[in-house]
Each structure stands twice: as C-alpha cells, then as structure tokens.
Amino acid sequence: MKNWLRFTLTSLAFAVLAPVAHAQEEGLQDLPVIGKPHANGIAFQKAVTEVAHDIHWLDSMLLVIITIISLFVTALLAICAIKYNSRANKVPARFTHNSTIEVAWTVVPILILIVIGSFSLPTLFKQLEVPEADLTIKATGYQWFWGYEYPDEGIDFEAYMLGLNKADMDDEVRAELAEYGYAEDEWKLATDRAVVVPVDKVVRLQVTAGDVIHAWKIPAFGVHIDGVPGRLNETWFRAEEVGVYFGQCSELCGKNHAYMPITVKVVTEEQYAAWVEASGGTVANVGRGITVAAAE
C-alpha cells in the first residue's frame, strides 16, 4: 500500500513538473541516439567508454576460448562413440587409469582459468577504481523512478518514464514522445528528465536506493551497479561520443520494475554549461567533481 501510494504521488508529480522538465531539456533534442536496444538484436550496443571496450574485447576472447573447448570436447565424444562402440571394439579395454591424461585434464583447465582471470580481473577492477573525476552524480533508485543529484552544481531532479501509466501506445503517448524529441519505438526507454554529462569527461557515479535494491545500467557505457538502501556504491564512466543512451533498472524491484528506464544525454561542454544554468545550477563548479554525495 505504501509503495502504491508513493507511485501514485510520483505520477501526479510527473504531470505537474513535466512542463518544467521539458523546458530544461530544450536544445538537447536533436542528439543522435546511439545506445538503444533493437528488436531481435543479438549483438552488444556500441561501446562508447573505455570499460565497455574492454568488456567487448573480453567477451570476444572468451568466445574464442569457449569455441575451441566446445569443438575439442565434441571431437572427443565423436571419436569415443565411433571408435569404441561395441561393434567396432569387440574386446573392451581393461585399464583403470592413465596418470598422464588425468594430470593433463587437471592442469590444463587450471591454466585456462588463470589466463581468463588475468584479463577479466583487471577489467572488473577498472570499473571500481574511479580516476580523478570531473563530475559527480548521485543516482537514487525508488519504486519506480530515479532521483539524481549533482552535488557540485547544486542540481537535483527526478526522472520518470514518458507515457507513465499507459498500458498501450496511443495518441497521447505519441504526442508526449514527440514533444520531448523521441521516436515511438523509444517508449519505455525515454524519461522526462535525462542525466546530462559532458563528452570526454570522467563522471563519478554514486548509486544508492531509497526502498529496495535497484540497479543502474547503461549497456553502451559498460556500467551496471546495484543501488542498495543504506549503502553508497560507486563506479565511473567517460563517454566518448555525443548522443543519447538508454538504460534500465536491472534488479527486480517490484511490479513496475520494467517501467523505470534511464536516459543519459552526452553533450558538448558548452551545451552542458547551458543545461546547468537552465537547471538552476552553478556553472563555476563544473569540473571540480570531488564531492562525495551523502549516503542518505
């Protein structure tokens, strides 16, 4: 009941604050959409951060290793099935073990895992070792929307899915998407307020939650980090291309989990400064990026 009341109140807040949010997003509606899922897609979204490039490379390396192992095991099974079946091998072998083979199938997998770990662990650590930041953003997950704070710039807002409380696409949803500069197939991806960051700047992202566990994820950035109530998790990204990137809460958080998307707009420094001013922030603080947001 408490969560339903909160969701109802946030829906009303969205209706009231939508015109203000739209005004602050003006000038950022003609950006190319880069990070977006596609129907029947099987490939990764385009990588636009250092971490995402590393993740894609690691995936390609693992695919090669897994393919070789799968072909090797399949070949062994085929050889055993053909060469050692009862018709081709009338007299069964009577040996009980083979020390050389047993040592090999113990040592070789260990070496393979060491090779994989030597590449995967640095990629994992890189996600959590935040370099000197140009900008700090705190994201707080709620059922079922996101709250954002820019502590250095003095900006905070909440982001709600466009077309909220609509079960199906209709003319009202189409009009709302068009008003904010989004296509029809971006419904359930786009929000009324976007996280706006400057291109080629290190963004420190601090994530928490106000009720249950959520997860902030942007596939094109290679960012996926849990938001846990009472805890402040931290990661970073540096987007290389100006454009719009979509993400989603990626931790099951209740019945409307599927309706709390994330929109990030990567812009030029000039556009970012203009957005900060339009949002009532202080441009003079842009770039300091060292404030640690409060956990609560």
CSV table of C-alpha atoms in Angstrom, one decimal, residues 162-282:
chain,number,residue,atom,x,y,z
A,162,LEU,CA,7.4,9.1,-20.6
A,163,GLY,CA,3.9,7.7,-21.1
A,164,LEU,CA,3.7,6.7,-17.5
A,165,ASN,CA,0.6,4.7,-16.5
A,166,LYS,CA,-0.2,3.9,-20.1
A,167,ALA,CA,-0.7,0.2,-20.9
A,168,ASP,CA,-0.5,0.6,-24.7
A,169,MET,CA,0.7,3.1,-27.3
A,170,ASP,CA,-1.9,5.8,-28.1
A,171,ASP,CA,-2.0,9.3,-29.5
A,172,GLU,CA,-1.3,10.8,-26.1
A,173,VAL,CA,1.9,8.8,-25.7
A,174,ARG,CA,3.0,9.6,-29.3
A,175,ALA,CA,2.4,13.3,-28.7
A,176,GLU,CA,4.4,13.2,-25.5
A,177,LEU,CA,7.3,11.4,-27.0
A,178,ALA,CA,7.4,13.7,-30.0
A,179,GLU,CA,7.3,16.7,-27.7
A,180,TYR,CA,10.4,15.5,-26.0
A,181,GLY,CA,12.1,14.6,-29.2
A,182,TYR,CA,11.9,10.8,-29.0
A,183,ALA,CA,10.6,8.2,-31.6
A,184,GLU,CA,7.7,5.9,-31.0
A,185,ASP,CA,10.0,2.9,-30.5
A,186,GLU,CA,11.7,4.7,-27.7
A,187,TRP,CA,8.6,4.4,-25.4
A,188,LYS,CA,9.5,2.7,-22.2
A,189,LEU,CA,13.1,3.8,-22.8
A,190,ALA,CA,12.8,7.6,-22.6
A,191,THR,CA,12.3,9.7,-19.5
A,192,ASP,CA,11.1,13.2,-19.0
A,193,ARG,CA,14.5,14.3,-17.5
A,194,ALA,CA,17.8,12.9,-18.7
A,195,VAL,CA,21.1,12.6,-17.0
A,196,VAL,CA,23.2,15.2,-18.8
A,197,VAL,CA,27.0,14.8,-18.9
A,198,PRO,CA,29.8,16.4,-20.9
A,199,VAL,CA,31.6,14.3,-23.5
A,200,ASP,CA,35.1,13.0,-22.7
A,201,LYS,CA,34.8,13.9,-19.0
A,202,VAL,CA,35.2,11.4,-16.1
A,203,VAL,CA,31.9,11.0,-14.4
A,204,ARG,CA,31.9,9.6,-10.9
A,205,LEU,CA,28.6,7.8,-10.4
A,206,GLN,CA,27.4,7.1,-6.9
A,207,VAL,CA,24.3,4.8,-6.6
A,208,THR,CA,22.0,4.0,-3.7
A,209,ALA,CA,18.3,3.2,-3.2
A,210,GLY,CA,15.5,4.6,-1.1
A,211,ASP,CA,13.4,1.4,-0.6
A,212,VAL,CA,14.5,-1.9,-2.2
A,213,ILE,CA,17.5,-2.9,-4.2
A,214,HIS,CA,17.7,-1.4,-7.7
A,215,ALA,CA,20.5,-1.4,-10.3
A,216,TRP,CA,21.6,1.4,-12.6
A,217,LYS,CA,22.7,0.1,-16.0
A,218,ILE,CA,23.7,1.7,-19.3
A,219,PRO,CA,24.9,-1.1,-21.7
A,220,ALA,CA,26.8,1.3,-24.1
A,221,PHE,CA,28.8,2.5,-21.1
A,222,GLY,CA,29.6,-0.9,-19.6
A,223,VAL,CA,28.0,0.3,-16.4
A,224,HIS,CA,25.9,-2.0,-14.2
A,225,ILE,CA,25.9,-1.2,-10.4
A,226,ASP,CA,23.5,-2.1,-7.7
A,227,GLY,CA,21.7,0.6,-5.6
A,228,VAL,CA,21.3,-0.8,-2.1
A,229,PRO,CA,19.4,1.1,0.7
A,230,GLY,CA,21.8,2.5,3.3
A,231,ARG,CA,24.8,1.8,1.1
A,232,LEU,CA,26.6,4.0,-1.5
A,233,ASN,CA,28.2,2.1,-4.4
A,234,GLU,CA,30.5,3.8,-6.8
A,235,THR,CA,31.7,3.5,-10.4
A,236,TRP,CA,32.6,5.7,-13.3
A,237,PHE,CA,32.4,6.3,-17.0
A,238,ARG,CA,33.8,8.7,-19.6
A,239,ALA,CA,31.6,8.8,-22.7
A,240,GLU,CA,33.4,9.3,-26.0
A,241,GLU,CA,30.5,10.3,-28.3
A,242,VAL,CA,27.8,12.9,-28.1
A,243,GLY,CA,24.4,11.3,-28.2
A,244,VAL,CA,21.5,9.7,-26.3
A,245,TYR,CA,21.9,6.5,-24.4
A,246,PHE,CA,19.2,4.4,-22.8
A,247,GLY,CA,19.4,2.0,-19.9
A,248,GLN,CA,17.2,0.4,-17.4
A,249,CYS,CA,16.9,-0.7,-13.8
A,250,SER,CA,18.4,-4.2,-13.9
A,251,GLU,CA,17.4,-5.6,-10.5
A,252,LEU,CA,13.9,-7.0,-10.0
A,253,CYS,CA,12.4,-4.3,-7.7
A,254,GLY,CA,8.6,-4.9,-7.8
A,255,LYS,CA,5.7,-5.0,-10.1
A,256,ASN,CA,6.7,-1.8,-12.1
A,257,HIS,CA,10.3,-2.8,-12.4
A,258,ALA,CA,10.1,-2.7,-16.2
A,259,TYR,CA,8.9,0.9,-16.1
A,260,MET,CA,11.9,2.7,-14.6
A,261,PRO,CA,14.2,3.4,-17.6
A,262,ILE,CA,17.3,5.6,-17.6
A,263,THR,CA,18.2,8.2,-20.2
A,264,VAL,CA,21.6,9.8,-20.5
A,265,LYS,CA,22.5,12.6,-22.8
A,266,VAL,CA,26.2,13.2,-23.6
A,267,VAL,CA,26.7,16.7,-24.8
A,268,THR,CA,29.4,19.2,-25.6
A,269,GLU,CA,30.9,21.3,-22.7
A,270,GLU,CA,29.1,24.4,-24.0
A,271,GLN,CA,25.7,22.5,-24.1
A,272,TYR,CA,26.4,21.1,-20.6
A,273,ALA,CA,27.1,24.6,-19.2
A,274,ALA,CA,23.9,25.9,-20.7
A,275,TRP,CA,21.9,23.0,-19.3
A,276,VAL,CA,23.4,23.6,-15.8
A,277,GLU,CA,22.4,27.2,-15.9
A,278,ALA,CA,18.9,26.3,-17.2
A,279,SER,CA,18.5,23.8,-14.3
A,280,GLY,CA,19.4,26.4,-11.7
A,281,GLY,CA,22.9,25.1,-11.1
A,282,THR,CA,26.3,26.8,-10.8
